Short mmCIF file of C-alpha atoms in Angstrom, two decimals:
data_model
loop_
_atom_site.label_atom_id
_atom_site.label_comp_id
_atom_site.label_asym_id
_atom_site.label_seq_id
_atom_site.Cartn_x
_atom_site.Cartn_y
_atom_site.Cartn_z
CA MET A 55 145.55 116.92 -144.98
CA ASN A 56 142.46 118.74 -146.24
CA LYS A 57 143.16 117.58 -149.79
CA LEU A 58 143.42 113.95 -148.58
CA PHE A 59 140.18 114.32 -146.61
CA ASN A 60 138.37 115.77 -149.63
CA PHE A 61 139.69 112.96 -151.86
CA ILE A 62 138.50 110.26 -149.44
CA LYS A 63 135.16 112.05 -149.10
CA LYS A 64 134.68 112.12 -152.88
CA ARG A 65 135.71 108.47 -153.27
CA THR A 66 133.41 107.42 -150.42
CA SER A 67 130.51 109.38 -151.88
CA PHE A 68 131.11 107.82 -155.27
CA PHE A 69 131.25 104.33 -153.72
CA LEU A 70 128.04 104.91 -151.78
CA PHE A 71 126.34 106.33 -154.87
CA SER A 72 127.43 103.35 -156.94
CA THR A 73 126.32 100.90 -154.28
CA VAL A 74 122.95 102.56 -153.83
CA THR A 75 122.47 102.72 -157.59
CA THR A 76 123.32 99.03 -157.93
CA LEU A 77 120.91 98.13 -155.14
CA LEU A 78 118.16 100.24 -156.68
CA VAL A 79 118.69 98.65 -160.09
CA SER A 80 118.75 95.16 -158.56
CA SER A 81 115.64 95.98 -156.57
CA ALA A 82 113.90 97.26 -159.70
CA ASN A 83 114.84 94.09 -161.59
CA ALA A 84 113.60 91.93 -158.72
CA GLN A 85 110.39 93.93 -158.58
CA ALA A 86 109.89 93.47 -162.32
CA TYR A 87 110.58 89.75 -161.93
CA ASN A 88 108.05 89.45 -159.13
CA ASN A 89 105.48 91.56 -160.94
CA ALA A 90 105.69 89.43 -164.09
CA ASP A 91 105.26 86.24 -162.09
CA SER A 92 102.54 87.75 -159.94
CA VAL A 93 100.57 88.57 -163.07
CA LEU A 94 101.06 85.02 -164.36
CA ILE A 95 99.97 83.48 -161.07
CA ARG A 96 96.97 85.79 -160.79
CA LYS A 97 95.92 84.72 -164.27
CA LEU A 98 96.11 81.03 -163.35
CA TYR A 99 94.21 81.51 -160.10
CA ASP A 100 91.53 83.53 -161.91
CA GLU A 101 91.04 80.71 -164.39
CA VAL A 102 90.85 78.01 -161.72
CA LEU A 103 88.64 79.92 -159.29
CA GLN A 104 86.08 80.95 -161.87
CA SER A 105 85.75 77.54 -163.50
CA GLU A 106 83.39 74.80 -162.33
CA GLU A 107 85.29 72.11 -164.22
CA MET A 108 86.90 70.51 -161.19
CA ASP A 109 83.67 70.31 -159.25
CA VAL A 110 81.87 68.78 -162.24
CA ASN A 111 84.67 66.24 -162.59
CA LEU A 112 84.69 65.34 -158.91
CA ARG A 113 80.94 64.90 -158.78
CA TYR A 114 81.04 62.60 -161.79
CA LEU A 115 83.93 60.57 -160.39
CA THR A 116 82.27 60.04 -157.04
CA SER A 117 78.67 59.54 -158.14
CA HIS A 118 79.12 57.59 -161.38
CA ILE A 119 82.28 55.61 -160.62
CA GLY A 120 82.65 55.81 -156.85
CA ALA A 121 85.06 53.59 -154.92
CA ARG A 122 87.81 52.31 -157.22
CA ILE A 123 90.12 49.90 -155.47
CA ALA A 124 92.99 48.70 -157.65
CA GLY A 125 92.11 45.71 -159.81
CA SER A 126 88.38 46.45 -159.76
CA GLU A 127 86.01 47.22 -162.60
CA GLN A 128 85.54 50.69 -161.12
CA ALA A 129 89.29 51.30 -161.31
CA LYS A 130 89.19 50.37 -164.99
CA GLN A 131 86.25 52.74 -165.54
CA ALA A 132 88.21 55.52 -163.82
CA VAL A 133 91.19 55.03 -166.12
CA ASP A 134 88.99 55.23 -169.21
CA TRP A 135 87.11 58.28 -167.95
CA LEU A 136 90.28 60.13 -166.92
CA LYS A 137 91.85 59.59 -170.33
CA GLU A 138 88.71 60.81 -172.12
CA THR A 139 88.39 63.85 -169.85
CA ILE A 140 92.00 64.97 -170.20
CA PHE A 141 91.82 64.48 -173.96
CA ARG A 142 89.23 67.28 -174.03
CA TYR A 143 91.85 69.67 -172.64
CA HIS A 144 93.99 69.15 -175.76
CA PRO A 145 97.32 67.99 -174.32
CA ASP A 146 100.18 67.44 -176.76
CA SER A 147 100.05 63.74 -175.89
CA ILE A 148 98.14 61.37 -173.64
CA TYR A 149 98.82 57.69 -173.09
CA LEU A 150 98.39 54.78 -170.69
CA GLN A 151 101.37 53.24 -168.92
CA PRO A 152 100.83 49.53 -168.08
CA VAL A 153 101.32 48.43 -164.48
CA MET A 154 100.49 45.19 -162.69
CA VAL A 155 98.50 45.70 -159.49
CA PRO A 156 97.12 43.48 -156.70
CA HIS A 157 93.50 42.37 -156.87
CA TRP A 158 92.01 42.10 -153.38
CA ILE A 159 88.26 41.64 -152.87
CA ARG A 160 86.50 42.36 -149.58
CA GLY A 161 83.55 40.07 -150.28
CA GLU A 162 80.42 40.00 -148.14
CA LYS A 163 80.39 42.56 -145.32
CA GLU A 164 82.40 41.63 -142.23
CA SER A 165 80.86 41.00 -138.83
CA ALA A 166 82.07 40.67 -135.27
CA SER A 167 80.58 40.35 -131.79
CA PHE A 168 81.33 39.20 -128.28
CA ILE A 169 79.22 37.82 -125.47
CA THR A 170 79.49 39.27 -121.99
CA GLY A 171 77.09 39.23 -119.05
CA GLY A 172 74.74 37.02 -121.00
CA ARG A 173 74.28 39.51 -123.84
CA THR A 174 75.70 39.79 -127.35
CA VAL A 175 77.49 43.00 -128.31
CA LYS A 176 77.97 43.65 -132.02
CA LEU A 177 81.03 45.50 -133.28
CA ASN A 178 81.64 47.65 -136.34
CA LEU A 179 84.74 46.58 -138.21
CA SER A 180 86.36 46.65 -141.63
CA ALA A 181 88.91 44.22 -142.97
CA LEU A 182 92.28 45.81 -143.59
CA GLY A 183 93.33 45.95 -147.22
CA GLY A 184 95.14 42.78 -148.24
CA SER A 185 93.98 40.72 -145.25
CA VAL A 186 93.16 37.07 -145.55
CA GLY A 187 89.65 35.96 -144.65
CA THR A 188 88.61 34.04 -141.57
CA GLY A 189 87.44 30.97 -143.50
CA GLY A 190 84.14 30.96 -141.66
CA THR A 191 83.70 32.22 -138.10
CA LEU A 192 86.85 32.81 -136.08
CA THR A 193 86.39 32.75 -132.29
CA GLY A 194 88.86 33.36 -129.52
CA GLN A 195 89.76 35.25 -126.38
CA VAL A 196 91.12 38.78 -126.78
CA VAL A 197 94.43 40.21 -125.61
CA GLU A 198 94.46 44.03 -125.52
CA VAL A 199 97.75 45.92 -125.96
CA LYS A 200 98.51 49.62 -126.35
CA SER A 201 102.18 49.49 -127.30
CA TRP A 202 104.76 47.23 -128.91
CA ALA A 203 106.48 46.97 -125.53
CA GLU A 204 103.27 45.67 -123.97
CA LEU A 205 102.96 43.01 -126.66
CA SER A 206 106.62 42.04 -126.27
CA SER A 207 106.17 41.64 -122.52
CA LEU A 208 103.58 38.90 -123.08
CA SER A 209 104.77 35.34 -123.44
CA ASP A 210 103.84 33.31 -126.50
CA GLU A 211 101.67 31.18 -124.23
CA GLN A 212 99.65 34.24 -123.18
CA VAL A 213 98.93 35.11 -126.84
CA ARG A 214 98.71 31.75 -128.58
CA GLY A 215 95.26 30.96 -129.98
CA LYS A 216 93.91 34.43 -129.13
CA ILE A 217 93.05 37.64 -131.00
CA VAL A 218 95.38 40.55 -130.34
CA PHE A 219 93.59 43.89 -130.02
CA PHE A 220 95.87 46.86 -130.76
CA ASN A 221 94.17 49.77 -128.98
CA ARG A 222 96.72 52.57 -129.26
CA ALA A 223 94.80 55.73 -130.17
CA MET A 224 95.99 58.65 -132.26
CA ASP A 225 97.37 61.33 -129.95
CA ALA A 226 94.76 64.11 -129.73
CA ARG A 227 97.36 66.43 -128.17
CA GLU A 228 99.30 66.58 -131.44
CA ALA A 229 98.45 69.85 -133.20
CA GLU A 230 99.29 68.42 -136.62
CA THR A 231 96.86 65.55 -137.06
CA PHE A 232 98.98 63.87 -139.74
CA LYS A 233 101.77 63.37 -137.19
CA ALA A 234 99.29 61.75 -134.82
CA TYR A 235 98.25 59.45 -137.66
CA LEU A 236 101.82 58.48 -138.49
CA SER A 237 102.59 57.74 -134.85
CA ALA A 238 99.76 55.18 -134.69
CA ALA A 239 99.80 53.72 -138.22
CA ASP A 240 102.54 51.20 -137.49
CA GLN A 241 100.13 48.93 -135.60
CA ARG A 242 97.91 48.75 -138.70
CA ALA A 243 100.86 48.06 -141.00
CA LYS A 244 102.67 45.48 -138.86
CA GLY A 245 100.18 44.39 -136.22
CA ALA A 246 99.19 41.13 -137.90
CA ILE A 247 102.83 40.07 -138.29
CA ALA A 248 103.74 40.83 -134.68
CA ALA A 249 100.62 39.09 -133.35
CA SER A 250 101.10 36.02 -135.52
CA MET A 251 104.72 35.66 -134.42
CA LYS A 252 103.40 35.07 -130.92
CA GLY A 253 100.81 32.55 -132.09
CA ALA A 254 97.72 34.78 -132.35
CA ILE A 255 94.86 33.73 -134.66
CA GLY A 256 93.70 37.24 -135.53
CA ALA A 257 94.41 40.96 -135.11
CA LEU A 258 92.11 43.90 -134.44
CA ILE A 259 93.29 47.51 -134.81
CA ARG A 260 91.71 50.64 -133.36
CA SER A 261 90.72 52.80 -136.34
CA LEU A 262 93.12 55.61 -137.13
CA THR A 263 90.85 58.57 -136.47
CA LEU A 264 90.28 61.06 -133.68
CA ALA A 265 86.52 60.78 -134.15
CA LYS A 266 84.39 58.86 -131.68
CA ASP A 267 81.91 57.13 -133.96
CA ASP A 268 80.81 53.82 -135.46
CA TYR A 269 82.72 54.08 -138.75
CA PRO A 270 85.75 51.79 -139.10
CA HIS A 271 88.72 53.08 -141.11
CA THR A 272 90.45 50.56 -143.34
CA GLY A 273 93.94 50.83 -144.85
CA ALA A 274 96.88 48.79 -146.03
CA MET A 275 98.46 46.13 -143.87
CA SER A 276 101.36 43.81 -144.56
CA TYR A 277 102.42 40.20 -144.13
CA ASP A 278 105.79 38.53 -143.82
CA ALA A 279 106.36 35.50 -146.04
CA ALA A 280 108.03 33.72 -143.14
CA VAL A 281 105.11 34.32 -140.74
CA LYS A 282 101.66 32.73 -140.88
CA LYS A 283 99.01 35.08 -142.30
CA ILE A 284 96.17 35.86 -139.90
CA PRO A 285 93.01 37.95 -140.49
CA ALA A 286 93.28 41.64 -139.58
CA ALA A 287 90.55 44.24 -139.27
CA ALA A 288 89.98 47.77 -137.97
CA LEU A 289 87.38 48.46 -135.28
CA SER A 290 85.47 51.74 -135.17
CA THR A 291 86.58 53.84 -132.21
CA ASN A 292 83.24 53.33 -130.43
CA SER A 293 83.55 49.57 -130.90
CA ALA A 294 87.15 49.66 -129.69
CA ASP A 295 86.07 51.47 -126.53
CA LYS A 296 83.22 48.99 -125.96
CA LEU A 297 85.57 46.05 -126.30
CA SER A 298 88.18 47.62 -124.04
CA GLU A 299 85.62 48.32 -121.29
CA ALA A 300 84.16 44.82 -121.59
CA LEU A 301 87.62 43.26 -121.23
CA LYS A 302 88.15 45.07 -117.93
CA LYS A 303 85.04 43.36 -116.54
CA ASP A 304 85.43 40.04 -118.36
CA PRO A 305 89.06 39.35 -119.41
CA VAL A 306 88.19 35.92 -120.83
CA LEU A 307 85.26 36.95 -123.02
CA GLN A 308 85.02 35.26 -126.41
CA LEU A 309 84.98 37.34 -129.59
CA SER A 310 83.76 35.98 -132.91
CA MET A 311 84.54 37.55 -136.28
CA GLN A 312 83.83 36.68 -139.88
CA MET A 313 85.67 38.14 -142.87
CA ASN A 314 85.14 37.01 -146.44
CA CYS A 315 88.02 38.77 -148.21
CA ILE A 316 90.29 37.08 -150.73
CA GLN A 317 93.49 37.92 -152.59
CA LEU A 318 93.33 37.12 -156.32
CA PRO A 319 96.23 37.11 -158.80
CA ASP A 320 97.62 40.48 -159.89
CA VAL A 321 95.91 42.14 -162.85
CA LEU A 322 96.93 44.61 -165.54
CA SER A 323 96.03 48.25 -164.99
CA TYR A 324 97.43 51.63 -166.02
CA ASN A 325 98.83 54.99 -165.05
CA VAL A 326 97.26 57.81 -167.08
CA ILE A 327 99.87 60.28 -168.40
CA ALA A 328 99.43 63.52 -170.36
CA GLU A 329 101.96 66.13 -171.50
CA LEU A 330 102.34 69.71 -172.62
CA LYS A 331 105.69 69.85 -174.41
CA GLY A 332 108.21 72.43 -173.23
CA VAL A 333 108.96 75.04 -175.88
CA VAL A 334 112.53 75.67 -174.66
CA HIS A 335 113.62 72.58 -172.72
CA PRO A 336 111.31 69.77 -173.87
CA ASP A 337 113.55 67.10 -172.33
CA GLU A 338 113.24 68.53 -168.82
CA PHE A 339 110.12 67.40 -166.94
CA VAL A 340 107.97 68.90 -164.21
CA THR A 341 105.39 66.35 -163.11
CA VAL A 342 102.08 66.92 -161.35
CA GLY A 343 100.15 63.93 -160.06
CA ALA A 344 97.68 62.18 -157.79
CA HIS A 345 96.48 58.60 -157.39
CA ILE A 346 93.50 57.06 -159.18
CA ASP A 347 92.64 54.25 -156.78
CA SER A 348 90.76 54.49 -153.52
CA TRP A 349 89.63 52.04 -150.91
CA ASP A 350 86.44 50.12 -151.60
CA ILE A 351 84.30 51.87 -148.98
CA GLY A 352 83.06 55.43 -149.41
CA GLU A 353 83.50 57.25 -152.72
CA GLY A 354 87.19 58.13 -152.65
CA ALA A 355 86.28 61.82 -152.82
CA SER A 356 88.95 63.23 -150.51
CA ASP A 357 91.44 60.38 -150.99
CA ASP A 358 92.27 61.03 -153.72
CA GLY A 359 89.49 62.29 -155.96
CA THR A 360 90.35 65.88 -155.07
CA GLY A 361 93.98 65.29 -156.01
CA LEU A 362 92.97 63.81 -159.37
CA VAL A 363 90.85 66.79 -160.39
CA GLN A 364 93.51 69.22 -159.15
CA ALA A 365 96.26 67.57 -161.20
CA MET A 366 94.07 67.61 -164.32
CA GLU A 367 93.14 71.23 -163.61
CA VAL A 368 96.78 72.32 -163.78
CA LEU A 369 96.96 71.15 -167.39
CA ARG A 370 93.56 72.62 -168.24
CA ALA A 371 94.49 75.99 -166.70
CA PHE A 372 97.75 76.11 -168.68
CA LYS A 373 95.84 75.52 -171.91
CA ALA A 374 92.98 77.88 -171.06
CA THR A 375 95.33 80.76 -170.26
CA GLY A 376 97.55 80.10 -173.28
CA LEU A 377 100.58 79.36 -171.10
CA LYS A 378 103.29 77.55 -173.07
CA PRO A 379 105.69 75.99 -170.58
CA ALA A 380 109.43 76.30 -171.17
CA ARG A 381 109.86 72.82 -169.71
CA THR A 382 107.56 69.88 -170.31
CA LEU A 383 104.59 69.60 -167.98
CA ARG A 384 103.66 65.98 -167.41
CA VAL A 385 100.49 65.04 -165.52
CA ILE A 386 100.69 61.56 -163.98
CA LEU A 387 97.65 59.83 -162.50
CA TYR A 388 99.04 56.84 -160.63
CA MET A 389 97.37 53.50 -160.05
CA ASN A 390 97.40 51.72 -156.68
CA GLU A 391 98.98 54.13 -154.25
CA GLU A 392 96.93 52.61 -151.44
CA ALA A 393 98.36 49.10 -151.49
CA GLY A 394 101.95 49.28 -152.61
CA ALA A 395 102.43 52.35 -154.86
CA HIS A 396 102.82 50.09 -157.89
CA GLY A 397 102.02 52.94 -160.27
CA GLY A 398 104.63 55.21 -158.73
CA VAL A 399 107.25 52.47 -158.77
CA GLU A 400 106.55 51.62 -162.41
CA TYR A 401 106.68 55.25 -163.49
CA ALA A 402 110.04 55.80 -161.79
CA ALA A 403 111.42 52.59 -163.29
CA GLN A 404 110.45 53.60 -166.82
CA ALA A 405 111.78 57.14 -166.33
CA SER A 406 115.08 55.66 -165.20
CA VAL A 407 115.28 53.36 -168.23
CA ARG A 408 114.75 56.36 -170.51
CA ASN A 409 117.28 58.39 -168.49
CA GLU A 410 114.79 61.27 -168.24
CA HIS A 411 115.71 64.54 -166.56
CA HIS A 412 113.13 65.45 -163.92
CA VAL A 413 113.30 68.93 -162.48
CA ALA A 414 110.59 68.35 -159.88
CA ALA A 415 107.66 66.09 -159.07
CA ILE A 416 104.51 67.35 -157.35
CA GLU A 417 101.67 65.31 -155.86
CA SER A 418 98.32 66.19 -154.32
CA ASP A 419 97.18 63.62 -151.76
CA ALA A 420 96.34 65.61 -148.64
CA GLY A 421 92.56 65.48 -148.76
CA GLY A 422 91.62 68.52 -150.81
CA PHE A 423 91.22 70.80 -147.80
CA THR A 424 92.43 74.40 -147.39
CA PRO A 425 95.96 74.62 -148.82
CA ARG A 426 98.74 75.98 -146.65
CA GLY A 427 101.70 75.56 -148.98
CA PHE A 428 104.04 72.73 -149.90
CA ARG A 429 106.13 70.12 -148.17
CA ILE A 430 109.45 69.76 -149.97
CA GLU A 431 112.25 67.23 -150.13
CA ALA A 432 115.29 68.83 -151.77
CA SER A 433 118.78 70.16 -151.08
CA PRO A 434 119.08 73.30 -148.90
CA GLU A 435 119.96 75.35 -151.98
CA VAL A 436 116.90 74.20 -153.89
CA THR A 437 114.66 74.61 -150.85
CA ALA A 438 115.84 78.21 -150.57
CA LYS A 439 114.49 78.86 -154.07
CA PHE A 440 111.09 77.56 -153.09
CA LYS A 441 111.04 79.78 -150.02
CA ALA A 442 111.75 82.78 -152.25
CA TRP A 443 108.96 81.78 -154.62
CA ALA A 444 106.61 81.30 -151.68
CA LEU A 445 106.30 85.08 -151.41
CA LEU A 446 104.37 84.98 -154.67
CA LEU A 447 101.85 82.61 -153.06
CA ALA A 448 101.40 84.69 -149.91
CA PRO A 449 98.37 86.59 -151.30
CA TYR A 450 96.64 83.21 -151.67
CA LYS A 451 97.69 81.95 -148.21
CA ALA A 452 99.62 79.03 -149.72
CA ASP A 453 103.14 80.20 -148.88
CA ASP A 454 104.09 77.85 -146.05
CA ILE A 455 107.14 75.76 -147.01
CA GLN A 456 107.82 72.75 -144.80
CA PRO A 457 110.30 69.85 -145.06
CA GLN A 458 109.48 66.16 -145.66
CA GLN A 459 107.13 65.74 -148.59
CA ARG A 460 104.36 63.18 -148.04
CA GLY A 461 103.48 61.93 -151.50
CA VAL A 462 103.78 58.14 -151.46
CA ASP A 463 103.93 57.90 -155.26
CA LEU A 464 106.86 60.33 -155.32
CA VAL A 465 109.13 58.27 -153.08
CA PRO A 466 110.47 56.13 -155.99
CA MET A 467 111.58 59.39 -157.66
CA LYS A 468 113.93 60.27 -154.82
CA GLY A 469 117.37 60.91 -156.28
CA MET A 470 115.94 61.26 -159.79
CA ALA A 471 114.13 64.59 -159.42
CA LYS A 472 115.82 67.62 -157.91
CA ALA A 473 112.79 68.25 -155.73
CA LEU A 474 109.76 66.31 -154.53
CA LEU A 475 106.78 68.41 -153.46
CA SER A 476 103.46 67.51 -151.89
CA LEU A 477 100.62 69.99 -151.57
CA ASP A 478 100.19 70.66 -147.86
CA CYS A 479 96.64 71.20 -146.60
CA ASP A 480 94.98 71.80 -143.28
CA ASP A 481 94.57 68.29 -141.88
CA SER A 482 92.10 68.99 -139.07
CA ARG A 483 89.26 67.11 -140.83
CA LEU A 484 91.18 64.63 -142.96
CA PHE A 485 91.32 61.70 -140.57
CA TYR A 486 87.68 61.99 -139.58
CA ILE A 487 86.80 60.61 -143.02
CA HIS A 488 90.07 59.02 -144.20
CA HIS A 489 89.75 55.43 -145.53
CA SER A 490 86.16 55.16 -144.32
CA ALA A 491 82.61 55.13 -145.66
CA LEU A 492 82.51 58.84 -144.77
CA ASP A 493 84.87 59.76 -147.62
CA THR A 494 82.11 61.07 -149.87
CA TYR A 495 81.56 64.11 -152.07
CA ASP A 496 79.41 65.95 -149.52
CA LYS A 497 82.45 66.31 -147.22
CA ILE A 498 84.29 68.35 -149.87
CA ASN A 499 84.33 72.13 -150.19
CA PRO A 500 84.83 73.05 -153.89
CA ARG A 501 86.42 76.40 -153.00
CA GLU A 502 89.12 74.70 -150.93
CA VAL A 503 89.85 72.28 -153.76
CA ALA A 504 90.08 75.17 -156.22
CA MET A 505 92.50 77.09 -154.01
CA GLY A 506 94.70 73.99 -153.85
CA ALA A 507 94.64 73.63 -157.62
CA GLY A 508 95.60 77.29 -157.96
CA ALA A 509 98.62 76.76 -155.71
CA MET A 510 99.68 73.71 -157.71
CA ALA A 511 99.29 75.54 -161.03
CA ALA A 512 101.30 78.50 -159.73
CA MET A 513 104.15 76.37 -158.42
CA THR A 514 104.18 74.29 -161.60
CA ALA A 515 104.34 77.43 -163.73
CA LEU A 516 107.37 78.70 -161.80
CA LEU A 517 109.14 75.36 -162.08
CA CYS A 518 108.45 75.13 -165.80
CA LYS A 519 109.69 78.68 -166.33
CA TYR A 520 112.85 78.72 -164.21
CA GLY A 521 113.76 75.12 -163.49
CA LEU A 522 115.96 74.39 -160.47
#
């Protein structure tokens, strides 16, 4: 019995020793792996944080080119400037990818007012992108609604010949402002269609912002070919409140509005694409991108000038640090994300024709504010890899991994790339300036933009090195 006990004791001790040894070796290997990547990531962050290149680029883009709505001369200037700037970073290749885009012109500034109690009250408004004009002055009574159900409850007779005023505000109780935005954006996208179906002659939308000010926020809207097109505009939140209060006292007040916008035929534009060839797997692609276009008010600094300079900075940082990616890094600057994602659709179509293998696609379009991490659309197995890598970003406070990426230009790549990633930033300030005249360079903090670029460079480096 003692011999058996001693034998079991020896075997157990040997097993425990072997197990502990294996764990220690594995731990040492993991530590070495993490250390090597930590050094690489620190090197990239050091390069990005000490350079003023991004800030110089953003200041030039906003002050010399400014607003660059798709189809405009400014959009063309942006394409030329981006190509010239990236060329200075010595990519292995750089080229323009043709894409047809809509050409919508706002025209002379919009105006609107109503008369109540014998006085005229002027309103601040901005035509929604793609809206038809009023063809002179459009005048009618106003019907205010705060939900689709409220609109549906009205008869066609109650709406016919009137202007529907969609006054559903973003929910200030929502901690994540982007969710509040998404919950209210449907009235901007589909309001004109729903109003027209009931016989309305125009649509007004409460601006999608939590701010109480006089700055209207524009954005894309849509039409249905089977439904008559009616003019649609966004009211500043202060103007929306004024109109709502006036309607309580005078439900039959007359509102007049004038919009001079026009939709011209589509025009030729371009995506700007640059590459650093992979030294091991050149036919596997990791893409980093942002969108070139902006709305025609403001300077397009936050949306998406910050994303543009961050995407370019990833390539510059790779070159400056001597990093040779195992897989091909491709920087894609997309045209016309704001009004149809034509650049993103064209890129995905061409990638499909060439049967390209995309490991992952990353986009920065969250305003350039303090980065928190990444939002990811991928399988559970792939997502688990990102969560493991996130530990390497913890020292830079960019380690939060959330589901549901939000890059509009990446949507056409769903099913083609193993993972879609959007840089996730603090959104507390985004919708105070989003799509408005307030989107200017002075609202940007260069340090926040640099930290975001560092996170993108780090994640891109890991993807290029290990794949998925």
